[in-house]
mmCIF file of C-alpha atoms in Angstrom:
data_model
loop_
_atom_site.group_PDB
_atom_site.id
_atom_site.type_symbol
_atom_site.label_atom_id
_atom_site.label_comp_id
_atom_site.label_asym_id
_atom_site.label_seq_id
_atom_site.Cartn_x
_atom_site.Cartn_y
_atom_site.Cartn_z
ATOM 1 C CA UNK A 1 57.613 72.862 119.573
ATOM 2 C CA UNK A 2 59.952 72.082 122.613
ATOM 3 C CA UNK A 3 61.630 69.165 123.414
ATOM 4 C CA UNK A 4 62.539 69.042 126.979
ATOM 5 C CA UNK A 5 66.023 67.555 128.230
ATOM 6 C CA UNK A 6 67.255 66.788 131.576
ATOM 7 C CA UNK A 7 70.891 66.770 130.505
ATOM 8 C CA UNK A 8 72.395 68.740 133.404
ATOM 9 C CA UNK A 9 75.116 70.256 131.047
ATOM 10 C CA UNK A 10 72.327 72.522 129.045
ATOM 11 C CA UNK A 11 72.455 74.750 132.077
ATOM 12 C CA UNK A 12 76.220 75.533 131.419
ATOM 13 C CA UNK A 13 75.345 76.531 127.585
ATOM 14 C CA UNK A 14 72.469 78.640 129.320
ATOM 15 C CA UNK A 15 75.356 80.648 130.644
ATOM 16 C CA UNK A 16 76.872 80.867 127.740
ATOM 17 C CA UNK A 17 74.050 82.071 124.405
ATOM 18 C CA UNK A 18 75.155 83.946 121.869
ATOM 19 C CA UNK A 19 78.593 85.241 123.716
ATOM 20 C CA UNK A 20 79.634 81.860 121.664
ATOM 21 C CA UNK A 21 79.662 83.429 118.449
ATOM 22 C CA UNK A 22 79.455 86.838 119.358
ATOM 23 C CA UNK A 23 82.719 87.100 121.836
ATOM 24 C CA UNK A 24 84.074 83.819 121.924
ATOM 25 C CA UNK A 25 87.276 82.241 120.349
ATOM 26 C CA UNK A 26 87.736 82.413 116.405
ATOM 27 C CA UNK A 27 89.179 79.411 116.219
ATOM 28 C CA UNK A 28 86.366 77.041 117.958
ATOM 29 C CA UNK A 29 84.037 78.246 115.135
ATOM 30 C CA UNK A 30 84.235 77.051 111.378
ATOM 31 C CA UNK A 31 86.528 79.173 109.059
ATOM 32 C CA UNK A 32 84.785 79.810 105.547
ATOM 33 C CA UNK A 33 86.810 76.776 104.180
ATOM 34 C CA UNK A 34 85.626 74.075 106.801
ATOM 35 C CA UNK A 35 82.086 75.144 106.274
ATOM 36 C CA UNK A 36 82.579 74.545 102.897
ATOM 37 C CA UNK A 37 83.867 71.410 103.510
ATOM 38 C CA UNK A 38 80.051 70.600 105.354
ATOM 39 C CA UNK A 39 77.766 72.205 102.226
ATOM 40 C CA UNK A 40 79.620 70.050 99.635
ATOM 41 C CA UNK A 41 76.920 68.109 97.627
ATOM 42 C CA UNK A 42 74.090 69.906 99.402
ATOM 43 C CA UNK A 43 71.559 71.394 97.040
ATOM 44 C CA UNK A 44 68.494 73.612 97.434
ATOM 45 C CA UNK A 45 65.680 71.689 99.413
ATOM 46 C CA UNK A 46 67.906 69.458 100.551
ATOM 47 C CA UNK A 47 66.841 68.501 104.378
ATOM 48 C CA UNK A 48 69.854 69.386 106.727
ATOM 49 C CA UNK A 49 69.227 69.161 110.639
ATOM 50 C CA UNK A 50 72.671 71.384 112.764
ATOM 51 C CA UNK A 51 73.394 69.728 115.858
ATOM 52 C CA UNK A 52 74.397 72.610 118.007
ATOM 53 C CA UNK A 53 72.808 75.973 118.252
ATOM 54 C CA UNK A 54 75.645 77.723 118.641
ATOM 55 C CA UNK A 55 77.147 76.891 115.113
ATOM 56 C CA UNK A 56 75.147 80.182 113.051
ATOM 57 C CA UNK A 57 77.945 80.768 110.427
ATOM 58 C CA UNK A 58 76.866 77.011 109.418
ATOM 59 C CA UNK A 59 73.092 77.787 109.358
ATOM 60 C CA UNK A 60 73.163 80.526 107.523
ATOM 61 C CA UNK A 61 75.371 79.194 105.150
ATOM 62 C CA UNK A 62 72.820 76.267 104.822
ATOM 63 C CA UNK A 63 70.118 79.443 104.852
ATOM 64 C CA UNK A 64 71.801 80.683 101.861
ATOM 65 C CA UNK A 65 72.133 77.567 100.103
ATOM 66 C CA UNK A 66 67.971 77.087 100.005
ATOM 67 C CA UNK A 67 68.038 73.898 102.426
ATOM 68 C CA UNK A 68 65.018 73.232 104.673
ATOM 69 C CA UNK A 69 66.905 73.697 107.748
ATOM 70 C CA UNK A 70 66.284 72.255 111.517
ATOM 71 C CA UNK A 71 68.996 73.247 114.730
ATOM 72 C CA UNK A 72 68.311 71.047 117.698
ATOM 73 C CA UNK A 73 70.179 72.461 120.916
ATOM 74 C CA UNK A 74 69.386 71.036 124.332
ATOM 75 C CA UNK A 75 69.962 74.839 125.914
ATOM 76 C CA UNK A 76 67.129 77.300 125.949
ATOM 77 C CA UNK A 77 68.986 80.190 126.023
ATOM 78 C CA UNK A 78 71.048 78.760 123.135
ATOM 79 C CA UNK A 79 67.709 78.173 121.239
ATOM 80 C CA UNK A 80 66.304 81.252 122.101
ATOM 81 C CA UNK A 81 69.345 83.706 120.978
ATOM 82 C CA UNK A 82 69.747 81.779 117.379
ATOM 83 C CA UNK A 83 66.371 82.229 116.930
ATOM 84 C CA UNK A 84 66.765 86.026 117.690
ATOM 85 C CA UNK A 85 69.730 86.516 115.420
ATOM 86 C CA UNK A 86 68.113 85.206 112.664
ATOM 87 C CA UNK A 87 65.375 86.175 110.443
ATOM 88 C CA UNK A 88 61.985 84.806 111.300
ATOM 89 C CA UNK A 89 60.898 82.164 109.989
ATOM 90 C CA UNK A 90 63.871 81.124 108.135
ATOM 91 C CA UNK A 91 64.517 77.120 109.887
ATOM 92 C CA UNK A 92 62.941 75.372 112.731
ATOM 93 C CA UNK A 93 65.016 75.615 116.283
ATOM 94 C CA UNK A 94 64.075 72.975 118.833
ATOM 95 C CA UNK A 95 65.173 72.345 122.249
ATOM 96 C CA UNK A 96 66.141 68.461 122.292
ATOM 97 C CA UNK A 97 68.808 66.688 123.434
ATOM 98 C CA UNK A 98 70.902 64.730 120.759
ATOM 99 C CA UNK A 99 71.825 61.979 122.919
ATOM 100 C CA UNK A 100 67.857 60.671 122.967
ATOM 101 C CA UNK A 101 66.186 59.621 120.339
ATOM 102 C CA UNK A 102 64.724 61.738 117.875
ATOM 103 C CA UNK A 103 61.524 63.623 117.894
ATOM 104 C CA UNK A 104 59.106 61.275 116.169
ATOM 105 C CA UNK A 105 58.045 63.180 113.512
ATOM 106 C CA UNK A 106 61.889 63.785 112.531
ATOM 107 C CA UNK A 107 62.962 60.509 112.725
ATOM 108 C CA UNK A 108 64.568 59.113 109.497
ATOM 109 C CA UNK A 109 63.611 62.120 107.644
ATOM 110 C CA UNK A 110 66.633 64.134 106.917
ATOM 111 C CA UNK A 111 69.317 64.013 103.971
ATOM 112 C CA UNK A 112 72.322 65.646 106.347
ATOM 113 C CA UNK A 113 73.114 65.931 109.848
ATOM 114 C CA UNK A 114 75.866 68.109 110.502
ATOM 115 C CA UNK A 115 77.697 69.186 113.532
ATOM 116 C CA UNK A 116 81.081 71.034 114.191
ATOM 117 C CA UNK A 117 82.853 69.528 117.107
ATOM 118 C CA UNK A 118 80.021 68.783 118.932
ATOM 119 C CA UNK A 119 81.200 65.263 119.641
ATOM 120 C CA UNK A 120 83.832 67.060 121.741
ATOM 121 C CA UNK A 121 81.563 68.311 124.533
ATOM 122 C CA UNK A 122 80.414 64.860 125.363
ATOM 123 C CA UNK A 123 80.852 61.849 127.836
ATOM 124 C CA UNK A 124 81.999 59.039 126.877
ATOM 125 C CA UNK A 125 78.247 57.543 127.197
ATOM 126 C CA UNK A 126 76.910 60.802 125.494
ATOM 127 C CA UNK A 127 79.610 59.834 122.786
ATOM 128 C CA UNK A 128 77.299 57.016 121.366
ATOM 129 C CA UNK A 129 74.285 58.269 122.365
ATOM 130 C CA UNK A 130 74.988 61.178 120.035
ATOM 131 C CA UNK A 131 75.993 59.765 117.496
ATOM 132 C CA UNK A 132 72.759 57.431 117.905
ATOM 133 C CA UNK A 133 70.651 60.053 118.337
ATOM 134 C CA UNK A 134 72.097 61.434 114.628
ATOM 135 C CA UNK A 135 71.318 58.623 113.238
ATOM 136 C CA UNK A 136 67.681 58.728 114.376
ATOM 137 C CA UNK A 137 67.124 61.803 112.555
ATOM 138 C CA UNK A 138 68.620 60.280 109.313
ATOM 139 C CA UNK A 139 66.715 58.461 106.079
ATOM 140 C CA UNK A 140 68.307 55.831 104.791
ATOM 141 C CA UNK A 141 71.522 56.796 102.521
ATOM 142 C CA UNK A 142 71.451 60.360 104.708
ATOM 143 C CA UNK A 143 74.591 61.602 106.215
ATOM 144 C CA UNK A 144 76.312 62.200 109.562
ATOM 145 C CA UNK A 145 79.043 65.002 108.738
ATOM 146 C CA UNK A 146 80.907 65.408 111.917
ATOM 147 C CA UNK A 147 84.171 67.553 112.619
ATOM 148 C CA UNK A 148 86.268 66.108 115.653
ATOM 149 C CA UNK A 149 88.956 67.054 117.104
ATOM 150 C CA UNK A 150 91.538 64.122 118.245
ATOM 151 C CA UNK A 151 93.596 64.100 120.702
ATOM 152 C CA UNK A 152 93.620 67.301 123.701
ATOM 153 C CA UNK A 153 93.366 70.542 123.871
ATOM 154 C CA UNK A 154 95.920 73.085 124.800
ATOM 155 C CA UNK A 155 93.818 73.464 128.267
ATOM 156 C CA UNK A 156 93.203 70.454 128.548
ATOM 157 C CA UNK A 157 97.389 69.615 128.405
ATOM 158 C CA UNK A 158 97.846 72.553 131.039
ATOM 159 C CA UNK A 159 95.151 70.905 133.657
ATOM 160 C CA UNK A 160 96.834 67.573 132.983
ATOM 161 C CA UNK A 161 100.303 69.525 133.926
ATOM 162 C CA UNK A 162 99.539 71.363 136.818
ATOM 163 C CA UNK A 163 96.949 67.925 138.297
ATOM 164 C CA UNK A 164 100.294 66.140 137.770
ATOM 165 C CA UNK A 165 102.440 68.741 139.653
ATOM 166 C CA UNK A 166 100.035 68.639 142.349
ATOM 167 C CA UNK A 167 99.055 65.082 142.367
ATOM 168 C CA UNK A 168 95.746 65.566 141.672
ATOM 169 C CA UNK A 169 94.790 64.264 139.104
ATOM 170 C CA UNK A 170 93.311 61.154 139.042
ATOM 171 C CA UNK A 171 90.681 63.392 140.662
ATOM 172 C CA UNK A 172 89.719 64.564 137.378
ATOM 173 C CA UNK A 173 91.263 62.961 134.565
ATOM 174 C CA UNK A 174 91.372 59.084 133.718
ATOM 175 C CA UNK A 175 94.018 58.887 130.862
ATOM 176 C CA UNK A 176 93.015 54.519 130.377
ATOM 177 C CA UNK A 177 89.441 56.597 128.908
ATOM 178 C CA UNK A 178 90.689 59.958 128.264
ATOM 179 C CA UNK A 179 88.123 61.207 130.041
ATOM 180 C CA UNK A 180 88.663 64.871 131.639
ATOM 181 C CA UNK A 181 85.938 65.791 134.202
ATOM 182 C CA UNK A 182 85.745 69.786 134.535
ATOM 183 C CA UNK A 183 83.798 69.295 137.648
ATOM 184 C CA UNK A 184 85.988 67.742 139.658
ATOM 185 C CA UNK A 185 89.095 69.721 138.678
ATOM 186 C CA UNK A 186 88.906 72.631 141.473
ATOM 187 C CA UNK A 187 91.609 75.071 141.749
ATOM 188 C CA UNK A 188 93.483 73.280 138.825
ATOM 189 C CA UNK A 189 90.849 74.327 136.262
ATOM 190 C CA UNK A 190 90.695 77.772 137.408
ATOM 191 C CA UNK A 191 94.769 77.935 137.339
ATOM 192 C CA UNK A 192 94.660 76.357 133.634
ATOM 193 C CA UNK A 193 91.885 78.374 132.199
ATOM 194 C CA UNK A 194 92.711 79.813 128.552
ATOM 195 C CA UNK A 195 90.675 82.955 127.163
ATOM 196 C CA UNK A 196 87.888 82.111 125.425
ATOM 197 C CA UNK A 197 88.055 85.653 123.048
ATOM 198 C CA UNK A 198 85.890 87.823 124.888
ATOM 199 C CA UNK A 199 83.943 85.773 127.499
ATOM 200 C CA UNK A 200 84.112 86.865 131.154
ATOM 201 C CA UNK A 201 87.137 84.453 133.213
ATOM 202 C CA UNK A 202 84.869 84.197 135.638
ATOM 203 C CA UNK A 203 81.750 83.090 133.275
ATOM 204 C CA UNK A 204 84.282 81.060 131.351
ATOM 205 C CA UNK A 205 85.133 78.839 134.394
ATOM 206 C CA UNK A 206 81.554 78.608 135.417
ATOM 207 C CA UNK A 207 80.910 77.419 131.556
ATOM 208 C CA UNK A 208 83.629 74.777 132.109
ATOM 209 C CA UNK A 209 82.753 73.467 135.009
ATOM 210 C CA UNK A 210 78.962 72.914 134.264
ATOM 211 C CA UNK A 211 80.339 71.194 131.131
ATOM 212 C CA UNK A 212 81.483 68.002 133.360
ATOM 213 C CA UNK A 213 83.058 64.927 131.707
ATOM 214 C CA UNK A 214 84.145 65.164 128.436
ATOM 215 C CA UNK A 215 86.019 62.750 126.594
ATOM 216 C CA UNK A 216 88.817 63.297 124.272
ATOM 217 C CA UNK A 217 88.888 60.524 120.803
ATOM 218 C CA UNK A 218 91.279 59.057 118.713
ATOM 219 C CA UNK A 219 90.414 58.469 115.307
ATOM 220 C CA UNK A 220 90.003 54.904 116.164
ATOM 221 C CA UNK A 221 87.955 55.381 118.877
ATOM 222 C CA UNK A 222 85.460 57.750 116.458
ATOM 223 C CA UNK A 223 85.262 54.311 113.627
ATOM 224 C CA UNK A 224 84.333 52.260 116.771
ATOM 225 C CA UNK A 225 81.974 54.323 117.951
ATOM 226 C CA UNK A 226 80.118 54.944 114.236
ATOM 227 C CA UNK A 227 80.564 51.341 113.412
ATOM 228 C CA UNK A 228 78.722 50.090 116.442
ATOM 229 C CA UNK A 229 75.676 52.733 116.387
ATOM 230 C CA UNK A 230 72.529 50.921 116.325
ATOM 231 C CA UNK A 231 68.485 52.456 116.075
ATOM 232 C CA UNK A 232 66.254 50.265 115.504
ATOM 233 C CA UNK A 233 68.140 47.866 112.822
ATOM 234 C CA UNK A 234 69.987 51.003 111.099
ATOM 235 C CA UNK A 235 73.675 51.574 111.372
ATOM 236 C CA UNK A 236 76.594 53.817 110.237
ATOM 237 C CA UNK A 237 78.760 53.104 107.354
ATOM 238 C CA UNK A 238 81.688 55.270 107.486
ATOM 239 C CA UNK A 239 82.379 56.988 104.432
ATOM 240 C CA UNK A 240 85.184 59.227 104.636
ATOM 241 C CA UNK A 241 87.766 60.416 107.179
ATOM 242 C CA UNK A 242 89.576 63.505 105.949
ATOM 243 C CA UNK A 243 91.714 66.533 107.636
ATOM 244 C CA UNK A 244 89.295 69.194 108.594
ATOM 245 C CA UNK A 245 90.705 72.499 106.806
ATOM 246 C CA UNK A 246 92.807 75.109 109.234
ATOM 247 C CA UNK A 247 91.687 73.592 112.460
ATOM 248 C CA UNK A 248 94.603 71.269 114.043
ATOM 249 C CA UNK A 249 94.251 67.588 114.403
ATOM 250 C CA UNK A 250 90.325 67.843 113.615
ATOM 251 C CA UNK A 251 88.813 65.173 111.199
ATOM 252 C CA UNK A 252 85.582 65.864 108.909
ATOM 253 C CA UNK A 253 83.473 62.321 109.660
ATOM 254 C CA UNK A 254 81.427 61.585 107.060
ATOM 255 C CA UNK A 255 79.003 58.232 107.320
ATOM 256 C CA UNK A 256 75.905 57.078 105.718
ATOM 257 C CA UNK A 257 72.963 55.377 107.291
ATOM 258 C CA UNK A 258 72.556 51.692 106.308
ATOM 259 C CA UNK A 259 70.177 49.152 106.893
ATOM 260 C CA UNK A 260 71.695 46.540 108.759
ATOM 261 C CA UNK A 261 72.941 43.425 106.530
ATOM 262 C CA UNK A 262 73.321 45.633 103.873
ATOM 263 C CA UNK A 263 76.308 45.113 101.937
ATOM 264 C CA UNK A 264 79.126 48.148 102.754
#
């Protein structure tokens, strides 16, 4: 089945497929410990949806662990190479775009919804709508596990530098939202641009710059934001906030879905 999605940033993952996990950075992927970190408590059969196609050491780790898995990706090319480097027929892999709601015959039907820094790549509007969209997917007492890094990024320190220098940049950065907008950045993206591993410079700045506006969180921004989700009468309680293994100012979210009214 495909979901279709008109989110103009899919096109920049399209660029991108399996060089994520084949060639790109270590460090932006789950070490063995933070993935443990997401199976705790998941059993065999379990239902588990991964946000976020690019995220395989997860899947197969969920693979492993006997859970009926589902990966929803908005990119087709991200889709299409997960589905090539796995076995056949070993989880469902749909196109759809988190920040909509669910596809009906997955909503409110899954025990875990896990995604590794996915929350990172979005808007501040895609921010909620994500996290909405999570919740969609989720049966009552299921859980969002979500790793998020707070704060910036080295790069994103180095644009912020150099925009500064150059007295640009309020042309791409709005520090009242933290709000960074690739897009807009120009030469001072291109000037700032960190290796991503292996990944081509020049494919790397294309990747960045179809990525757009991205916001960057503070843990109190993330409890707002989980605390005020709303589908359809169902919320987000959260349920733990803890440091996310080797990865640097990253938080594991975890929060259950709730009727509303229901005591917390």
């Amino acid at each position: 089945m495909t979901i279709q999605t008109e989110n103009a940033k899919a096109a920049a993952w399209d660029l991108i497929g399996s060089l994520f996990w084949e060639s790109g950075r270590t460090t932006a992927k789950p070490s063995d410990e933070e993935i443990g970190l997401f199976l705790g408590g998941i059993a065999a059969g379990d239902r588990c949806t991964v946000v976020g196609a690019s995220t395989k050491d997860l899947v197969e780790a969920l693979l492993a662990l006997g859970a009926e898995v589902t990966v929803v990706d908005f990119s087709e090319r991200m889709c299409a190479d997960l589905r090539a480097a796995l076995p056949d027929g070993s989880c469902r892999i749909l196109r759809h775009d988190i920040t909509q709601r669910a596809p009906e015959e997955l909503r409110g039907t899954e025990q875990f919804v896990l995604n590794d820094r996915l929350v990172n790549r979005f808007s501040e509007v895609e921010a909620r709508r994500g996290l909405e969209g999570m919740l969609d997917l989720l049966a009552d007492g299921g859980q969002v596990r979500a790793s998020i890094k707070l704060g910036l990024y080295p790069m994103d320190e180095r644009m912020i530098a150099n925009g500064t220098e150059r007295g640009t940049l309020s042309s791409f950065y709005d520090a009242g939202t933290k709000v960074i907008d690739f897009a807009a950045a120009g030469d001072v993206l291109s000037d700032s641009l960190l290796p991503h591993g292996g990944i081509d410079p020049e494919l790397l700045l294309q990747w960045y710059q179809g990525r757009g506006r991205e916001q960057r969180f503070d843990h109190e921004d993330i409890v707002a934001l989980l605390t005020s989700a709303d589908v359809d009468g169902r919320g987000l309680r959260l349920a733990t906030a803890t440091e996310f293994g080797q990865a640097p100012k990253t938080k594991m979210y975890t929060a259950t879905a709730v009727r509303s009214g229901r005591d917390a």
